GROMACS .gro file of N, CA, C and O in nm:
model
  476
    1UNK      N    1   0.731   0.985   1.025
    1UNK     CA    2   0.610   0.885   0.969
    1UNK      C    3   0.516   0.841   1.030
    1UNK      O    4   0.538   0.789   1.143
    2UNK      N    5   0.405   0.835   0.966
    2UNK     CA    6   0.290   0.813   1.091
    2UNK      C    7   0.295   0.611   1.075
    2UNK      O    8   0.310   0.590   1.001
    3UNK      N    9   0.248   0.608   1.205
    3UNK     CA   10   0.213   0.448   1.232
    3UNK      C   11   0.093   0.396   1.135
    3UNK      O   12   0.007   0.471   1.166
    4UNK      N   13   0.111   0.304   1.079
    4UNK     CA   14  -0.006   0.243   1.008
    4UNK      C   15  -0.044   0.165   1.122
    4UNK      O   16   0.004   0.072   1.151
    5UNK      N   17  -0.167   0.164   1.144
    5UNK     CA   18  -0.242   0.071   1.221
    5UNK      C   19  -0.301  -0.029   1.136
    5UNK      O   20  -0.298  -0.043   1.016
    6UNK      N   21  -0.310  -0.128   1.235
    6UNK     CA   22  -0.399  -0.264   1.175
    6UNK      C   23  -0.537  -0.241   1.094
    6UNK      O   24  -0.575  -0.330   0.988
    7UNK      N   25  -0.629  -0.131   1.137
    7UNK     CA   26  -0.764  -0.110   1.059
    7UNK      C   27  -0.689  -0.055   0.928
    7UNK      O   28  -0.767  -0.100   0.827
    8UNK      N   29  -0.588   0.037   0.927
    8UNK     CA   30  -0.578   0.090   0.821
    8UNK      C   31  -0.531  -0.044   0.701
    8UNK      O   32  -0.539  -0.018   0.580
    9UNK      N   33  -0.461  -0.111   0.767
    9UNK     CA   34  -0.424  -0.225   0.658
    9UNK      C   35  -0.519  -0.309   0.617
    9UNK      O   36  -0.530  -0.330   0.501
   10UNK      N   37  -0.615  -0.339   0.708
   10UNK     CA   38  -0.698  -0.436   0.702
   10UNK      C   39  -0.798  -0.339   0.586
   10UNK      O   40  -0.858  -0.379   0.459
   11UNK      N   41  -0.844  -0.205   0.567
   11UNK     CA   42  -0.859  -0.173   0.507
   11UNK      C   43  -0.819  -0.156   0.360
   11UNK      O   44  -0.886  -0.167   0.263
   12UNK      N   45  -0.701  -0.140   0.382
   12UNK     CA   46  -0.624  -0.158   0.232
   12UNK      C   47  -0.612  -0.279   0.182
   12UNK      O   48  -0.647  -0.283   0.040
   13UNK      N   49  -0.614  -0.410   0.255
   13UNK     CA   50  -0.631  -0.535   0.215
   13UNK      C   51  -0.778  -0.562   0.105
   13UNK      O   52  -0.783  -0.610   0.018
   14UNK      N   53  -0.874  -0.491   0.212
   14UNK     CA   54  -1.006  -0.486   0.149
   14UNK      C   55  -0.993  -0.425   0.015
   14UNK      O   56  -1.041  -0.480  -0.089
   15UNK      N   57  -0.958  -0.328   0.023
   15UNK     CA   58  -0.966  -0.218  -0.126
   15UNK      C   59  -0.894  -0.322  -0.232
   15UNK      O   60  -0.965  -0.321  -0.348
   16UNK      N   61  -0.792  -0.374  -0.198
   16UNK     CA   62  -0.713  -0.433  -0.330
   16UNK      C   63  -0.805  -0.572  -0.317
   16UNK      O   64  -0.759  -0.643  -0.471
   17UNK      N   65  -0.859  -0.649  -0.227
   17UNK     CA   66  -0.920  -0.769  -0.285
   17UNK      C   67  -1.031  -0.739  -0.364
   17UNK      O   68  -1.078  -0.822  -0.437
   18UNK      N   69  -1.078  -0.662  -0.306
   18UNK     CA   70  -1.233  -0.593  -0.422
   18UNK      C   71  -1.186  -0.618  -0.574
   18UNK      O   72  -1.216  -0.654  -0.658
   19UNK      N   73  -1.049  -0.490  -0.540
   19UNK     CA   74  -0.973  -0.464  -0.712
   19UNK      C   75  -0.946  -0.635  -0.761
   19UNK      O   76  -0.978  -0.673  -0.890
   20UNK      N   77  -0.913  -0.702  -0.694
   20UNK     CA   78  -0.844  -0.829  -0.767
   20UNK      C   79  -0.979  -0.930  -0.791
   20UNK      O   80  -0.973  -0.969  -0.885
   21UNK      N   81  -1.081  -0.922  -0.718
   21UNK     CA   82  -1.216  -1.002  -0.740
   21UNK      C   83  -1.242  -0.926  -0.863
   21UNK      O   84  -1.325  -0.991  -0.943
   22UNK      N   85  -1.267  -0.821  -0.879
   22UNK     CA   86  -1.318  -0.751  -1.027
   22UNK      C   87  -1.228  -0.795  -1.146
   22UNK      O   88  -1.290  -0.806  -1.237
   23UNK      N   89  -1.110  -0.827  -1.108
   23UNK     CA   90  -1.007  -0.849  -1.209
   23UNK      C   91  -1.034  -1.015  -1.243
   23UNK      O   92  -1.072  -1.012  -1.359
   24UNK      N   93  -1.101  -1.069  -1.131
   24UNK     CA   94  -1.125  -1.209  -1.196
   24UNK      C   95  -1.276  -1.211  -1.260
   24UNK      O   96  -1.287  -1.261  -1.341
   25UNK      N   97  -1.372  -1.124  -1.213
   25UNK     CA   98  -1.462  -1.143  -1.283
   25UNK      C   99  -1.497  -1.098  -1.401
   25UNK      O  100  -1.555  -1.114  -1.498
   26UNK      N  101  -1.447  -0.985  -1.422
   26UNK     CA  102  -1.420  -0.914  -1.544
   26UNK      C  103  -1.329  -0.988  -1.658
   26UNK      O  104  -1.317  -0.962  -1.775
   27UNK      N  105  -1.282  -1.109  -1.611
   27UNK     CA  106  -1.152  -1.167  -1.707
   27UNK      C  107  -1.244  -1.219  -1.808
   27UNK      O  108  -1.350  -1.321  -1.789
   28UNK      N  109  -1.208  -1.286  -1.920
   28UNK     CA  110  -1.281  -1.365  -2.005
   28UNK      C  111  -1.241  -1.507  -1.980
   28UNK      O  112  -1.191  -1.525  -1.898
   29UNK      N  113  -1.302  -1.606  -2.045
   29UNK     CA  114  -1.263  -1.756  -2.036
   29UNK      C  115  -1.119  -1.796  -2.005
   29UNK      O  116  -1.072  -1.848  -1.911
   30UNK      N  117  -1.069  -1.757  -2.113
   30UNK     CA  118  -0.945  -1.787  -2.096
   30UNK      C  119  -0.821  -1.735  -1.987
   30UNK      O  120  -0.761  -1.780  -1.971
   31UNK      N  121  -0.878  -1.609  -1.986
   31UNK     CA  122  -0.757  -1.523  -1.890
   31UNK      C  123  -0.821  -1.583  -1.755
   31UNK      O  124  -0.716  -1.623  -1.630
   32UNK      N  125  -0.949  -1.629  -1.722
   32UNK     CA  126  -0.977  -1.673  -1.564
   32UNK      C  127  -0.917  -1.797  -1.556
   32UNK      O  128  -0.882  -1.828  -1.452
   33UNK      N  129  -0.889  -1.839  -1.635
   33UNK     CA  130  -0.852  -2.016  -1.653
   33UNK      C  131  -0.670  -1.985  -1.655
   33UNK      O  132  -0.656  -2.088  -1.531
   34UNK      N  133  -0.657  -1.871  -1.643
   34UNK     CA  134  -0.483  -1.870  -1.655
   34UNK      C  135  -0.475  -1.816  -1.526
   34UNK      O  136  -0.353  -1.881  -1.422
   35UNK      N  137  -0.563  -1.732  -1.450
   35UNK     CA  138  -0.557  -1.722  -1.332
   35UNK      C  139  -0.569  -1.817  -1.239
   35UNK      O  140  -0.498  -1.815  -1.137
   36UNK      N  141  -0.694  -1.902  -1.275
   36UNK     CA  142  -0.672  -2.044  -1.182
   36UNK      C  143  -0.562  -2.113  -1.165
   36UNK      O  144  -0.575  -2.142  -1.025
   37UNK      N  145  -0.518  -2.127  -1.286
   37UNK     CA  146  -0.411  -2.192  -1.261
   37UNK      C  147  -0.279  -2.151  -1.206
   37UNK      O  148  -0.235  -2.211  -1.133
   38UNK      N  149  -0.291  -2.007  -1.174
   38UNK     CA  150  -0.149  -1.963  -1.129
   38UNK      C  151  -0.195  -1.961  -0.997
   38UNK      O  152  -0.077  -1.965  -0.913
   39UNK      N  153  -0.313  -1.929  -0.958
   39UNK     CA  154  -0.330  -1.938  -0.795
   39UNK      C  155  -0.330  -2.094  -0.761
   39UNK      O  156  -0.280  -2.080  -0.614
   40UNK      N  157  -0.379  -2.170  -0.811
   40UNK     CA  158  -0.302  -2.302  -0.763
   40UNK      C  159  -0.197  -2.304  -0.733
   40UNK      O  160  -0.080  -2.371  -0.610
   41UNK      N  161  -0.078  -2.289  -0.834
   41UNK     CA  162   0.075  -2.263  -0.841
   41UNK      C  163   0.104  -2.205  -0.680
   41UNK      O  164   0.209  -2.212  -0.634
   42UNK      N  165   0.038  -2.044  -0.690
   42UNK     CA  166   0.036  -1.965  -0.583
   42UNK      C  167   0.044  -2.054  -0.442
   42UNK      O  168   0.129  -2.016  -0.341
   43UNK      N  169  -0.059  -2.114  -0.419
   43UNK     CA  170  -0.116  -2.176  -0.326
   43UNK      C  171  -0.021  -2.295  -0.269
   43UNK      O  172   0.068  -2.302  -0.157
   44UNK      N  173   0.063  -2.379  -0.402
   44UNK     CA  174   0.117  -2.477  -0.360
   44UNK      C  175   0.269  -2.404  -0.300
   44UNK      O  176   0.342  -2.450  -0.237
   45UNK      N  177   0.308  -2.275  -0.360
   45UNK     CA  178   0.452  -2.237  -0.339
   45UNK      C  179   0.432  -2.158  -0.194
   45UNK      O  180   0.530  -2.214  -0.106
   46UNK      N  181   0.321  -2.161  -0.153
   46UNK     CA  182   0.326  -2.055  -0.011
   46UNK      C  183   0.290  -2.175   0.085
   46UNK      O  184   0.364  -2.187   0.157
   47UNK      N  185   0.223  -2.301   0.044
   47UNK     CA  186   0.224  -2.422   0.141
   47UNK      C  187   0.403  -2.463   0.142
   47UNK      O  188   0.444  -2.515   0.287
   48UNK      N  189   0.435  -2.447   0.084
   48UNK     CA  190   0.586  -2.519   0.047
   48UNK      C  191   0.687  -2.396   0.158
   48UNK      O  192   0.796  -2.457   0.183
   49UNK      N  193   0.652  -2.294   0.199
   49UNK     CA  194   0.695  -2.211   0.261
   49UNK      C  195   0.716  -2.210   0.392
   49UNK      O  196   0.576  -2.164   0.441
   50UNK      N  197   0.784  -2.257   0.517
   50UNK     CA  198   0.722  -2.232   0.625
   50UNK      C  199   0.725  -2.125   0.659
   50UNK      O  200   0.771  -2.016   0.652
   51UNK      N  201   0.571  -2.112   0.794
   51UNK     CA  202   0.562  -1.982   0.876
   51UNK      C  203   0.716  -1.960   0.939
   51UNK      O  204   0.771  -2.040   0.993
   52UNK      N  205   0.703  -1.824   0.984
   52UNK     CA  206   0.831  -1.752   1.059
   52UNK      C  207   0.740  -1.769   1.200
   52UNK      O  208   0.722  -1.607   1.192
   53UNK      N  209   0.770  -1.826   1.283
   53UNK     CA  210   0.691  -1.788   1.432
   53UNK      C  211   0.548  -1.756   1.414
   53UNK      O  212   0.514  -1.647   1.502
   54UNK      N  213   0.460  -1.822   1.314
   54UNK     CA  214   0.314  -1.778   1.319
   54UNK      C  215   0.304  -1.680   1.247
   54UNK      O  216   0.215  -1.628   1.236
   55UNK      N  217   0.398  -1.603   1.164
   55UNK     CA  218   0.392  -1.505   1.077
   55UNK      C  219   0.397  -1.567   0.957
   55UNK      O  220   0.522  -1.646   0.880
   56UNK      N  221   0.314  -1.524   0.853
   56UNK     CA  222   0.307  -1.610   0.696
   56UNK      C  223   0.364  -1.504   0.655
   56UNK      O  224   0.403  -1.464   0.499
   57UNK      N  225   0.446  -1.408   0.673
   57UNK     CA  226   0.538  -1.305   0.612
   57UNK      C  227   0.617  -1.373   0.505
   57UNK      O  228   0.621  -1.333   0.377
   58UNK      N  229   0.688  -1.487   0.502
   58UNK     CA  230   0.777  -1.512   0.399
   58UNK      C  231   0.710  -1.585   0.301
   58UNK      O  232   0.761  -1.544   0.195
   59UNK      N  233   0.576  -1.632   0.329
   59UNK     CA  234   0.483  -1.633   0.196
   59UNK      C  235   0.438  -1.532   0.144
   59UNK      O  236   0.410  -1.540   0.029
   60UNK      N  237   0.420  -1.416   0.218
   60UNK     CA  238   0.310  -1.345   0.168
   60UNK      C  239   0.416  -1.262   0.052
   60UNK      O  240   0.407  -1.221  -0.048
   61UNK      N  241   0.569  -1.274   0.095
   61UNK     CA  242   0.659  -1.201  -0.011
   61UNK      C  243   0.710  -1.292  -0.087
   61UNK      O  244   0.734  -1.201  -0.223
   62UNK      N  245   0.704  -1.411  -0.097
   62UNK     CA  246   0.692  -1.469  -0.219
   62UNK      C  247   0.601  -1.456  -0.342
   62UNK      O  248   0.656  -1.445  -0.437
   63UNK      N  249   0.491  -1.472  -0.234
   63UNK     CA  250   0.384  -1.431  -0.341
   63UNK      C  251   0.395  -1.286  -0.414
   63UNK      O  252   0.353  -1.255  -0.522
   64UNK      N  253   0.442  -1.214  -0.364
   64UNK     CA  254   0.442  -1.053  -0.396
   64UNK      C  255   0.532  -1.046  -0.474
   64UNK      O  256   0.527  -0.973  -0.567
   65UNK      N  257   0.642  -1.114  -0.441
   65UNK     CA  258   0.765  -1.097  -0.585
   65UNK      C  259   0.716  -1.176  -0.704
   65UNK      O  260   0.736  -1.096  -0.801
   66UNK      N  261   0.599  -1.238  -0.704
   66UNK     CA  262   0.555  -1.342  -0.850
   66UNK      C  263   0.474  -1.227  -0.887
   66UNK      O  264   0.467  -1.199  -0.985
   67UNK      N  265   0.379  -1.173  -0.797
   67UNK     CA  266   0.297  -1.082  -0.854
   67UNK      C  267   0.338  -0.955  -0.939
   67UNK      O  268   0.300  -0.920  -1.041
   68UNK      N  269   0.456  -0.892  -0.878
   68UNK     CA  270   0.509  -0.784  -0.945
   68UNK      C  271   0.586  -0.813  -1.052
   68UNK      O  272   0.557  -0.770  -1.163
   69UNK      N  273   0.636  -0.976  -1.089
   69UNK     CA  274   0.672  -0.980  -1.225
   69UNK      C  275   0.567  -1.019  -1.289
   69UNK      O  276   0.596  -1.002  -1.423
   70UNK      N  277   0.459  -1.078  -1.271
   70UNK     CA  278   0.374  -1.075  -1.353
   70UNK      C  279   0.286  -0.947  -1.419
   70UNK      O  280   0.240  -0.920  -1.497
   71UNK      N  281   0.271  -0.868  -1.276
   71UNK     CA  282   0.221  -0.728  -1.296
   71UNK      C  283   0.336  -0.637  -1.414
   71UNK      O  284   0.277  -0.576  -1.527
   72UNK      N  285   0.440  -0.640  -1.401
   72UNK     CA  286   0.506  -0.572  -1.469
   72UNK      C  287   0.523  -0.633  -1.631
   72UNK      O  288   0.568  -0.554  -1.684
   73UNK      N  289   0.491  -0.797  -1.658
   73UNK     CA  290   0.487  -0.789  -1.771
   73UNK      C  291   0.326  -0.787  -1.858
   73UNK      O  292   0.322  -0.882  -1.949
   74UNK      N  293   0.273  -0.771  -1.740
   74UNK     CA  294   0.129  -0.715  -1.789
   74UNK      C  295   0.020  -0.852  -1.816
   74UNK      O  296  -0.043  -0.852  -1.882
   75UNK      N  297   0.082  -0.935  -1.699
   75UNK     CA  298  -0.027  -1.040  -1.736
   75UNK      C  299  -0.119  -1.074  -1.639
   75UNK      O  300  -0.084  -1.025  -1.491
   76UNK      N  301  -0.223  -1.114  -1.683
   76UNK     CA  302  -0.347  -1.099  -1.571
   76UNK      C  303  -0.323  -1.222  -1.443
   76UNK      O  304  -0.359  -1.230  -1.336
   77UNK      N  305  -0.226  -1.309  -1.477
   77UNK     CA  306  -0.188  -1.424  -1.389
   77UNK      C  307  -0.129  -1.338  -1.255
   77UNK      O  308  -0.177  -1.355  -1.141
   78UNK      N  309  -0.115  -1.212  -1.246
   78UNK     CA  310  -0.075  -1.121  -1.107
   78UNK      C  311  -0.197  -1.117  -1.039
   78UNK      O  312  -0.175  -1.124  -0.879
   79UNK      N  313  -0.346  -1.123  -1.056
   79UNK     CA  314  -0.409  -1.131  -0.978
   79UNK      C  315  -0.414  -1.279  -0.872
   79UNK      O  316  -0.464  -1.270  -0.780
   80UNK      N  317  -0.364  -1.396  -0.931
   80UNK     CA  318  -0.359  -1.505  -0.858
   80UNK      C  319  -0.290  -1.497  -0.754
   80UNK      O  320  -0.281  -1.529  -0.647
   81UNK      N  321  -0.156  -1.421  -0.789
   81UNK     CA  322  -0.043  -1.440  -0.693
   81UNK      C  323  -0.087  -1.310  -0.554
   81UNK      O  324  -0.049  -1.313  -0.480
   82UNK      N  325  -0.181  -1.220  -0.616
   82UNK     CA  326  -0.218  -1.130  -0.470
   82UNK      C  327  -0.320  -1.167  -0.427
   82UNK      O  328  -0.292  -1.170  -0.298
   83UNK      N  329  -0.416  -1.241  -0.475
   83UNK     CA  330  -0.463  -1.306  -0.374
   83UNK      C  331  -0.425  -1.398  -0.263
   83UNK      O  332  -0.441  -1.393  -0.195
   84UNK      N  333  -0.358  -1.479  -0.361
   84UNK     CA  334  -0.243  -1.562  -0.288
   84UNK      C  335  -0.193  -1.504  -0.132
   84UNK      O  336  -0.186  -1.534  -0.022
   85UNK      N  337  -0.167  -1.352  -0.161
   85UNK     CA  338  -0.075  -1.315  -0.095
   85UNK      C  339  -0.146  -1.254   0.046
   85UNK      O  340  -0.137  -1.262   0.142
   86UNK      N  341  -0.263  -1.191  -0.016
   86UNK     CA  342  -0.393  -1.160   0.070
   86UNK      C  343  -0.409  -1.256   0.172
   86UNK      O  344  -0.457  -1.267   0.294
   87UNK      N  345  -0.473  -1.411   0.095
   87UNK     CA  346  -0.494  -1.492   0.172
   87UNK      C  347  -0.415  -1.549   0.288
   87UNK      O  348  -0.432  -1.600   0.365
   88UNK      N  349  -0.279  -1.506   0.258
   88UNK     CA  350  -0.182  -1.561   0.368
   88UNK      C  351  -0.186  -1.451   0.484
   88UNK      O  352  -0.180  -1.503   0.607
   89UNK      N  353  -0.196  -1.308   0.431
   89UNK     CA  354  -0.193  -1.238   0.564
   89UNK      C  355  -0.382  -1.245   0.612
   89UNK      O  356  -0.348  -1.244   0.759
   90UNK      N  357  -0.444  -1.283   0.593
   90UNK     CA  358  -0.604  -1.269   0.642
   90UNK      C  359  -0.572  -1.418   0.713
   90UNK      O  360  -0.630  -1.432   0.856
   91UNK      N  361  -0.513  -1.521   0.691
   91UNK     CA  362  -0.479  -1.660   0.780
   91UNK      C  363  -0.418  -1.629   0.928
   91UNK      O  364  -0.450  -1.704   0.968
   92UNK      N  365  -0.336  -1.512   0.884
   92UNK     CA  366  -0.283  -1.495   1.043
   92UNK      C  367  -0.380  -1.464   1.128
   92UNK      O  368  -0.376  -1.459   1.274
   93UNK      N  369  -0.507  -1.405   1.116
   93UNK     CA  370  -0.635  -1.356   1.175
   93UNK      C  371  -0.607  -1.273   1.299
   93UNK      O  372  -0.629  -1.307   1.404
   94UNK      N  373  -0.529  -1.183   1.275
   94UNK     CA  374  -0.516  -1.109   1.400
   94UNK      C  375  -0.505  -0.971   1.329
   94UNK      O  376  -0.443  -0.844   1.398
   95UNK      N  377  -0.603  -0.911   1.216
   95UNK     CA  378  -0.656  -0.808   1.163
   95UNK      C  379  -0.811  -0.780   1.246
   95UNK      O  380  -0.893  -0.876   1.233
   96UNK      N  381  -0.838  -0.635   1.239
   96UNK     CA  382  -0.961  -0.607   1.245
   96UNK      C  383  -1.078  -0.655   1.140
   96UNK      O  384  -1.028  -0.643   0.999
   97UNK      N  385  -1.174  -0.740   1.168
   97UNK     CA  386  -1.250  -0.782   1.067
   97UNK      C  387  -1.188  -0.857   0.945
   97UNK      O  388  -1.252  -0.869   0.853
   98UNK      N  389  -1.106  -0.974   1.032
   98UNK     CA  390  -1.055  -1.049   0.943
   98UNK      C  391  -1.169  -1.128   0.875
   98UNK      O  392  -1.121  -1.218   0.746
   99UNK      N  393  -1.261  -1.198   0.924
   99UNK     CA  394  -1.350  -1.292   0.864
   99UNK      C  395  -1.424  -1.244   0.750
   99UNK      O  396  -1.446  -1.317   0.651
  100UNK      N  397  -1.467  -1.098   0.743
  100UNK     CA  398  -1.498  -1.024   0.633
  100UNK      C  399  -1.403  -1.041   0.550
  100UNK      O  400  -1.489  -1.033   0.447
  101UNK      N  401  -1.298  -0.995   0.556
  101UNK     CA  402  -1.165  -1.037   0.443
  101UNK      C  403  -1.188  -1.178   0.414
  101UNK      O  404  -1.159  -1.211   0.238
  102UNK      N  405  -1.193  -1.282   0.486
  102UNK     CA  406  -1.199  -1.420   0.446
  102UNK      C  407  -1.340  -1.461   0.333
  102UNK      O  408  -1.293  -1.521   0.281
  103UNK      N  409  -1.437  -1.359   0.373
  103UNK     CA  410  -1.530  -1.409   0.318
  103UNK      C  411  -1.545  -1.346   0.136
  103UNK      O  412  -1.563  -1.432   0.070
  104UNK      N  413  -1.459  -1.226   0.128
  104UNK     CA  414  -1.440  -1.187  -0.005
  104UNK      C  415  -1.325  -1.264  -0.073
  104UNK      O  416  -1.345  -1.302  -0.173
  105UNK      N  417  -1.221  -1.309   0.004
  105UNK     CA  418  -1.118  -1.397  -0.067
  105UNK      C  419  -1.177  -1.522  -0.081
  105UNK      O  420  -1.117  -1.590  -0.207
  106UNK      N  421  -1.291  -1.578   0.008
  106UNK     CA  422  -1.327  -1.704  -0.046
  106UNK      C  423  -1.428  -1.745  -0.176
  106UNK      O  424  -1.401  -1.783  -0.253
  107UNK      N  425  -1.498  -1.567  -0.182
  107UNK     CA  426  -1.603  -1.581  -0.320
  107UNK      C  427  -1.478  -1.557  -0.432
  107UNK      O  428  -1.487  -1.642  -0.521
  108UNK      N  429  -1.349  -1.493  -0.436
  108UNK     CA  430  -1.258  -1.516  -0.534
  108UNK      C  431  -1.246  -1.649  -0.565
  108UNK      O  432  -1.222  -1.674  -0.670
  109UNK      N  433  -1.208  -1.707  -0.456
  109UNK     CA  434  -1.137  -1.879  -0.473
  109UNK      C  435  -1.242  -1.923  -0.538
  109UNK      O  436  -1.240  -2.028  -0.654
  110UNK      N  437  -1.373  -1.906  -0.515
  110UNK     CA  438  -1.464  -2.038  -0.563
  110UNK      C  439  -1.499  -1.968  -0.687
  110UNK      O  440  -1.515  -2.085  -0.801
  111UNK      N  441  -1.465  -1.858  -0.739
  111UNK     CA  442  -1.478  -1.819  -0.888
  111UNK      C  443  -1.378  -1.882  -0.957
  111UNK      O  444  -1.380  -1.939  -1.081
  112UNK      N  445  -1.272  -1.895  -0.904
  112UNK     CA  446  -1.135  -1.970  -0.951
  112UNK      C  447  -1.164  -2.133  -0.989
  112UNK      O  448  -1.103  -2.204  -1.042
  113UNK      N  449  -1.186  -2.206  -0.867
  113UNK     CA  450  -1.221  -2.372  -0.845
  113UNK      C  451  -1.320  -2.411  -0.917
  113UNK      O  452  -1.319  -2.509  -0.988
  114UNK      N  453  -1.427  -2.296  -0.943
  114UNK     CA  454  -1.539  -2.309  -1.048
  114UNK      C  455  -1.478  -2.342  -1.197
  114UNK      O  456  -1.505  -2.432  -1.270
  115UNK      N  457  -1.381  -2.244  -1.226
  115UNK     CA  458  -1.283  -2.241  -1.347
  115UNK      C  459  -1.256  -2.359  -1.326
  115UNK      O  460  -1.216  -2.435  -1.480
  116UNK      N  461  -1.157  -2.413  -1.217
  116UNK     CA  462  -1.068  -2.534  -1.289
  116UNK      C  463  -1.189  -2.633  -1.292
  116UNK      O  464  -1.098  -2.775  -1.338
  117UNK      N  465  -1.254  -2.694  -1.213
  117UNK     CA  466  -1.369  -2.786  -1.238
  117UNK      C  467  -1.421  -2.803  -1.372
  117UNK      O  468  -1.463  -2.906  -1.432
  118UNK      N  469  -1.393  -2.723  -1.472
  118UNK     CA  470  -1.451  -2.657  -1.601
  118UNK      C  471  -1.364  -2.764  -1.671
  118UNK      O  472  -1.408  -2.799  -1.805
  119UNK      N  473  -1.236  -2.757  -1.643
  119UNK     CA  474  -1.115  -2.829  -1.739
  119UNK      C  475  -1.082  -2.973  -1.695
  119UNK      O  476  -1.097  -3.019  -1.587
   0.00000   0.00000   0.00000
């Protein structure tokens, strides 16, 4: 099995992040509100899980488990949990072009924070 490079991982994360941003942008007001609330929950959960020797892996895994549960149930909140997982990986700052990934993630979060401020 070929070894996955960090560049491959960064490209995959960017693709997933752009898809997730699209879900947020294309959501109606009610759905975006639910995504925003779920993102706040995801951030709180991630913050409650200790890093593992500088690795955010335990936080990422917890968010991906919630993502899978929401995705399987067909809930739009899955986007929030994926975004939080990606943010956790970006925060490790060891991927090629992590700064570019951070910019896209920040744009997604700005859309959600703007939604939270409306309520």
